[in-house]
Amino acid sequence: MKIQPFMLLAVITGGLSCFAAQANDEVLSVDQVALQGMPFSFENDAKVRPKNSDFSVVNSVLMSSEQGRRVAVVTIRNDASGSRILQAEHIMALFADGRRVAPISLAENIKLEDGEQRSLTLSFGEDNFPILSIFTSNNLN
């Protein structure tokens, strides 16, 4: 049986569009940023909070994929008068259901000198609820 050129083209095009759809599943989009800096008053009966530190969040950009992947690009500043080691436990995300979650990825413990700022891309896994804010113990009211 001979395959017609138009049929071959249809099969190739269909395969490529399926691949493109799968590739778009991982594309991150920037979430609405107008909410950042707003105070939230979710219950926190378990007293979940970041580990005490001298780090502050300078700014953050929250991103997500259509499948619920949650990522944040965060600029952290060391407010101490000496160098400090940043750990994942020093940072938390507040989700829209009130949960507070530490990032699941921080490449390694990161040393920041006094006053030094560093931007990091942090993953918070997959979740049905969006991230509302990123904070450290210094950003708590």
XYZ file of C-alpha atoms in Angstrom:
141
model
C 0.000 0.000 0.000
C 1.391 3.360 -1.027
C 1.069 6.281 1.438
C -0.104 9.449 -0.229
C 2.025 12.559 0.443
C -0.924 14.456 1.937
C -1.575 11.549 4.374
C 2.067 11.525 5.422
C 1.926 15.276 5.971
C -1.253 14.891 8.082
C 0.393 12.206 10.243
C 3.545 14.301 10.763
C 1.548 17.453 11.530
C -0.646 15.586 14.018
C 2.403 14.147 15.746
C 4.082 17.545 15.968
C 0.983 19.229 17.390
C 0.698 16.476 20.017
C 4.370 17.047 20.928
C 3.814 20.814 21.086
C 0.820 20.341 23.390
C 2.907 18.177 25.716
C 5.767 20.716 25.668
C 3.328 23.519 26.594
C 2.272 21.550 29.689
C 5.491 22.640 31.378
C 5.440 26.276 30.282
C 5.382 28.640 33.251
C 3.242 31.758 33.224
C 3.680 34.718 35.547
C 0.817 34.859 38.029
C -0.958 38.084 38.925
C 1.459 40.228 40.955
C -1.019 42.812 42.294
C -1.549 40.657 45.416
C 2.063 40.789 46.584
C 2.583 42.779 49.736
C -1.053 42.472 50.802
C -1.587 41.216 54.356
C -3.434 37.898 54.706
C -5.019 36.594 57.901
C -5.220 32.828 57.475
C -5.393 30.672 60.603
C -2.029 29.200 61.581
C -2.908 26.947 64.517
C 0.177 24.790 63.951
C 2.368 27.936 64.154
C 4.117 27.059 60.885
C 6.717 29.704 60.121
C 10.121 30.004 58.500
C 13.241 29.319 60.534
C 14.437 32.545 62.211
C 17.024 34.308 60.103
C 18.452 37.653 59.052
C 17.118 37.267 55.505
C 14.383 39.371 53.895
C 12.463 38.940 50.663
C 13.145 42.008 48.517
C 10.791 40.952 45.720
C 9.294 37.878 44.134
C 7.685 36.825 40.887
C 5.223 33.958 41.204
C 4.754 31.531 38.325
C 2.729 28.419 37.587
C 2.041 25.933 34.823
C -1.358 24.716 33.646
C -0.693 21.456 35.523
C -0.234 23.294 38.839
C 3.540 23.514 39.067
C 4.412 26.372 41.476
C 7.662 28.300 41.099
C 8.906 31.631 42.421
C 11.850 33.811 41.433
C 12.799 35.458 44.708
C 15.378 38.103 45.546
C 16.683 37.560 49.077
C 18.799 40.047 51.072
C 21.051 39.283 54.038
C 20.243 41.995 56.616
C 22.890 40.804 59.097
C 26.177 42.585 59.748
C 28.096 39.447 58.740
C 27.815 36.570 56.294
C 24.957 34.085 56.700
C 24.008 30.749 55.129
C 20.592 30.668 53.427
C 18.704 27.373 53.775
C 15.350 26.255 52.346
C 13.832 26.404 55.863
C 14.393 30.192 55.925
C 11.828 30.761 53.141
C 8.123 29.931 52.902
C 5.262 30.343 50.459
C 1.731 31.161 51.539
C -0.781 29.250 49.417
C -4.349 30.388 48.731
C -5.729 27.765 51.133
C -3.630 29.179 53.994
C -0.881 26.548 54.016
C 2.707 27.639 54.527
C 5.235 25.569 52.571
C 9.048 25.629 52.326
C 10.578 25.262 48.851
C 11.346 21.726 47.729
C 14.414 22.868 45.860
C 17.298 25.025 46.930
C 20.417 23.978 45.060
C 22.511 24.060 48.223
C 23.053 26.183 51.270
C 23.938 29.606 49.877
C 26.333 31.974 51.609
C 25.381 35.655 51.458
C 27.650 38.427 52.726
C 26.260 41.304 54.794
C 23.821 43.325 52.687
C 24.207 40.973 49.722
C 21.159 40.256 47.570
C 20.678 37.187 45.413
C 17.877 36.109 43.079
C 16.908 32.441 43.186
C 14.399 30.262 41.366
C 12.561 28.113 43.906
C 10.177 25.240 43.257
C 7.224 24.550 45.529
C 6.017 21.437 43.714
C 2.587 20.953 42.180
C -0.536 22.240 43.894
C -4.135 23.077 43.076
C -3.870 26.373 44.971
C -1.734 29.307 43.770
C 1.002 30.949 45.835
C -0.061 34.308 47.282
C 3.260 35.422 48.770
C 6.815 34.436 49.663
C 8.249 35.397 53.037
C 10.992 34.894 55.631
C 10.867 35.367 59.392
C 11.890 39.017 58.841
C 8.884 39.593 56.559
C 6.331 38.492 59.164
C 4.229 41.202 60.774
